[in-house]
mmCIF file of C-alpha atoms in Angstrom:
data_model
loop_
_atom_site.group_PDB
_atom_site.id
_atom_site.type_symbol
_atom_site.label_atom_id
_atom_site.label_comp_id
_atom_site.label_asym_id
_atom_site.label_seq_id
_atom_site.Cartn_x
_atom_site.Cartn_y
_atom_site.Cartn_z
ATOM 1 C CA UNK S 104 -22.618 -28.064 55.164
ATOM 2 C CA UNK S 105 -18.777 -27.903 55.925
ATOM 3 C CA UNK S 106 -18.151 -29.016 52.066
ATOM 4 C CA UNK S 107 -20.343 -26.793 50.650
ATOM 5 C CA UNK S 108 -18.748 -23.873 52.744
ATOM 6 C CA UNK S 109 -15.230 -25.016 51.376
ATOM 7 C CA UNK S 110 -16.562 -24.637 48.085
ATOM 8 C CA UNK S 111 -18.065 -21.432 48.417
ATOM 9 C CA UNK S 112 -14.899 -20.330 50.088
ATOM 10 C CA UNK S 113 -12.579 -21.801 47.010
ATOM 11 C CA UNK S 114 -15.089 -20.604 44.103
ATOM 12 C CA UNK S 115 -14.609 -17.027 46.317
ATOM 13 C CA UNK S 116 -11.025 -17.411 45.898
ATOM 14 C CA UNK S 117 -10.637 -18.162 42.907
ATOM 15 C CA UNK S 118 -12.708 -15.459 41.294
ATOM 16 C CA UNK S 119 -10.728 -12.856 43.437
ATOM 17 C CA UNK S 120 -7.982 -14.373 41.930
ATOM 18 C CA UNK S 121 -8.641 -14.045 38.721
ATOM 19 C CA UNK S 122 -10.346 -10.681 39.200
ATOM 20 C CA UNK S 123 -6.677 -9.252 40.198
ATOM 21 C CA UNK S 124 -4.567 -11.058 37.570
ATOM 22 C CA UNK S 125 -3.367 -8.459 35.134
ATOM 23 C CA UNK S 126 -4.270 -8.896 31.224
ATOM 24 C CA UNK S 127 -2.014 -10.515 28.720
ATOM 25 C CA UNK S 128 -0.717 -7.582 26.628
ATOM 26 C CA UNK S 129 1.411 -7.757 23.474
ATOM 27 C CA UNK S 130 4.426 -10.070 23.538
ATOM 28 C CA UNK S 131 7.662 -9.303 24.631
ATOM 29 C CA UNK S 132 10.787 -10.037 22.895
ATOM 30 C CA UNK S 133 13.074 -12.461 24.208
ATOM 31 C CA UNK S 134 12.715 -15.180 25.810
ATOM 32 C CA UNK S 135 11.840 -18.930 24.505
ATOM 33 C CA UNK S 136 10.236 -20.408 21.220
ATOM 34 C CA UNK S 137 8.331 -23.235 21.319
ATOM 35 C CA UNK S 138 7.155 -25.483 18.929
ATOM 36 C CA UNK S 139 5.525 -28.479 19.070
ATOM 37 C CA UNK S 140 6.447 -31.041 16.117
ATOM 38 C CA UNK S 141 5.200 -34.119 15.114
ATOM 39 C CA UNK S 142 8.483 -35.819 14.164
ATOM 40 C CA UNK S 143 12.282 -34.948 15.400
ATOM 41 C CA UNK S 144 13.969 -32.974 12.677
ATOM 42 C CA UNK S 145 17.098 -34.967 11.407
ATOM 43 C CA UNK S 146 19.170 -31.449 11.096
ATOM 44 C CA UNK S 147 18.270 -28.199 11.369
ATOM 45 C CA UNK S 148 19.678 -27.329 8.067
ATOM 46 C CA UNK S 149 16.790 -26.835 5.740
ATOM 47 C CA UNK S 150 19.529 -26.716 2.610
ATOM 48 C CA UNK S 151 20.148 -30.488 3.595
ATOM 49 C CA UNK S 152 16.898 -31.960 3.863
ATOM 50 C CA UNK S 153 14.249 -33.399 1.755
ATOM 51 C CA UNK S 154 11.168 -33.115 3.958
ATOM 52 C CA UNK S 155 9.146 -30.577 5.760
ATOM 53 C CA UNK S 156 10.122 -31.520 8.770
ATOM 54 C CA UNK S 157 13.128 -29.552 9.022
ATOM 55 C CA UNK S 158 11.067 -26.400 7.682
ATOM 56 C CA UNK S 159 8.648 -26.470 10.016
ATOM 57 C CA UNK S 160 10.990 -26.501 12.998
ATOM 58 C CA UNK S 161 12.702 -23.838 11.712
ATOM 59 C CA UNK S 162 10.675 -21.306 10.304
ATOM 60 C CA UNK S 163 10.470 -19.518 13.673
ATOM 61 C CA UNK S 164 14.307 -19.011 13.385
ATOM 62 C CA UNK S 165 15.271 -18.364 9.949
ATOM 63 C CA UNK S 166 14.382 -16.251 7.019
ATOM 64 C CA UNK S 167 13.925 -16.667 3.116
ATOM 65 C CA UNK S 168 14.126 -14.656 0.690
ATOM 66 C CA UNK S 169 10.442 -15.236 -0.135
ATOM 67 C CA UNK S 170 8.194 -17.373 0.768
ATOM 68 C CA UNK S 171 4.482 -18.406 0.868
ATOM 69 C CA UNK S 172 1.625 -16.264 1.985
ATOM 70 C CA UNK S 173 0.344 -17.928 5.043
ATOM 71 C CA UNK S 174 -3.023 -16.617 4.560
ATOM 72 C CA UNK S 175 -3.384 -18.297 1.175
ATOM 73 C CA UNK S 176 -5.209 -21.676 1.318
ATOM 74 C CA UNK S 177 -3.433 -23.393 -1.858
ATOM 75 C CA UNK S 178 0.203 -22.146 -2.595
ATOM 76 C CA UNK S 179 1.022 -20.896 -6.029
ATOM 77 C CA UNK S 180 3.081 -18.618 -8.178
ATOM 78 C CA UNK S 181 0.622 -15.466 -7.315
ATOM 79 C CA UNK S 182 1.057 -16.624 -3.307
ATOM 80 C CA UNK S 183 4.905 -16.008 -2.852
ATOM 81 C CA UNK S 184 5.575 -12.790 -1.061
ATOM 82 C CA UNK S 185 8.650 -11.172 -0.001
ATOM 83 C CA UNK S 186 11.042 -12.130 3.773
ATOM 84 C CA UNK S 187 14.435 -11.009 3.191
ATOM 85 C CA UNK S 188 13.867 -9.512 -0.539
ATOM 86 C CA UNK S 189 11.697 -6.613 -0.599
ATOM 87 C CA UNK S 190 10.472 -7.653 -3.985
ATOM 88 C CA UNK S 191 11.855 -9.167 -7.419
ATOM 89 C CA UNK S 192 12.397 -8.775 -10.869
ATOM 90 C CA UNK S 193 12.605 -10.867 -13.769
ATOM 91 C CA UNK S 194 15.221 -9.615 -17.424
ATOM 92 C CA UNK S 195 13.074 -9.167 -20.407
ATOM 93 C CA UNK S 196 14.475 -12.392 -21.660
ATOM 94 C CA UNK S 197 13.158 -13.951 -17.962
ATOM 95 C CA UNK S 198 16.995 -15.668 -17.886
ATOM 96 C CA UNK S 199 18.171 -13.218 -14.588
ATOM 97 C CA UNK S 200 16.040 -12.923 -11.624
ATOM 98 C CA UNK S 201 17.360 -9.590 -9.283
ATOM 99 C CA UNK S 202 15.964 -9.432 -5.718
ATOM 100 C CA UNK S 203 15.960 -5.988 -3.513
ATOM 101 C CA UNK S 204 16.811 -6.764 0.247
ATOM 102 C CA UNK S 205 15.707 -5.784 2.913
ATOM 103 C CA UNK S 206 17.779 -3.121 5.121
ATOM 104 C CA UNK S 207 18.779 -3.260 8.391
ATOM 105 C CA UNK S 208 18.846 -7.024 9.088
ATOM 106 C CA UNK S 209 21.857 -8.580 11.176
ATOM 107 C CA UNK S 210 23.034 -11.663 11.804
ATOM 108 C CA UNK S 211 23.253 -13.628 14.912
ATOM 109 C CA UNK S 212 26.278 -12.103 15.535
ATOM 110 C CA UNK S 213 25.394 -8.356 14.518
ATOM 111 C CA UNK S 214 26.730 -8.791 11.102
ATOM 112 C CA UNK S 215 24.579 -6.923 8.545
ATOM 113 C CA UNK S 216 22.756 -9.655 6.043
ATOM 114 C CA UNK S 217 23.949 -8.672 2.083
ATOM 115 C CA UNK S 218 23.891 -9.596 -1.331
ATOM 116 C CA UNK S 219 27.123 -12.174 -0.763
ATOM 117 C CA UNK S 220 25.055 -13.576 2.006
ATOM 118 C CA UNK S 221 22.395 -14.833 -0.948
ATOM 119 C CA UNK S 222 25.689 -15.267 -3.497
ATOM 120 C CA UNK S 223 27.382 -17.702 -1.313
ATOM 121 C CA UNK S 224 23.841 -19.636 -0.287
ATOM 122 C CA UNK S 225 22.711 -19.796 -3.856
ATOM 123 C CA UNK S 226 26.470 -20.845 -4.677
ATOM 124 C CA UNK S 227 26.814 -23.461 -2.066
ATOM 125 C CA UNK S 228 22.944 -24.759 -3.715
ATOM 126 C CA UNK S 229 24.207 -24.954 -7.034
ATOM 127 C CA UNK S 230 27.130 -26.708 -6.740
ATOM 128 C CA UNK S 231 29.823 -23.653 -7.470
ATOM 129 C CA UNK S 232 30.989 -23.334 -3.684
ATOM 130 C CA UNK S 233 34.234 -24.386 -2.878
ATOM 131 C CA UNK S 234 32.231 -25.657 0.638
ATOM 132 C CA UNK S 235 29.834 -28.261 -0.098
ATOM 133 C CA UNK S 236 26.915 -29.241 1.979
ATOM 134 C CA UNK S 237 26.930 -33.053 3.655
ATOM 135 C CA UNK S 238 24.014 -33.910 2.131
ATOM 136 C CA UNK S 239 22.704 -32.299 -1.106
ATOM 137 C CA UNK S 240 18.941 -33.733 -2.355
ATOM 138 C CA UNK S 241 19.165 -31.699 -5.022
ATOM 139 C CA UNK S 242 22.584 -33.454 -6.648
ATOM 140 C CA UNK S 243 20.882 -35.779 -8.662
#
């Protein structure tokens, strides 16, 4: 009798409890990311890495100029939308490819994000930076 009284009383509880939690609403910014993954990331430099692993860890913190739809089962030419470019254009002769940023996006440090920004990444990719990355998978 005494045990099922205890339960009654913590079942009671429990729903009165629950009964005067508030709702979850929308997120708040701030605060802390997490992400589970399946293997430690050997940088967190995407432009350095060969796997996924790296990508995975980091697409909660960095942007691309485009990327893949997420809602797209298979990925494919037709499945790359725009992050950072707003959309893209190809020459007639489909040698130059011109992308039209986004506006208003800073920095970690409150800079504003420009063309120079994409210049000096696609520079340091290529090989035509006077910085060079540690470890380029694309050299060879």
């Amino acid at each position: 009798m005494t045990r099922d009284l205890r339960t009654l009383a913590a079942g009671t509880a429990l729903l009165m409890a629950m009964a005067a939690a508030e709702p979850a609403f929308a997120q708040k910014s701030g605060g802390i990311l997490r992400v589970h993954a399946g293997d430690s990331p050997p940088s967190m430099s995407m432009l350095e890495e060969v796997d996924a692993v790296p990508a995975r860890a980091t697409m909660g913190v960095f942007n691309n100029l485009v990327m893949f739809d997420q809602h797209v089962k298979q990925n494919s030419m037709r499945s790359i939308v725009p992050d950072l470019a707003t959309g893209w254009s190809w020459s007639e002769d489909g040698k130059e490819l011109t992308f039209s940023l986004r506006q208003g996006v800073k920095w970690h440090d409150g800079r504003p994000f420009t063309a120079k920004d994409v210049k000096c990444t696609w520079e340091l990719l290529t090989g035509k930076s006077s910085e060079k990355l540690r470890l380029d998978p694309r050299k060879s």
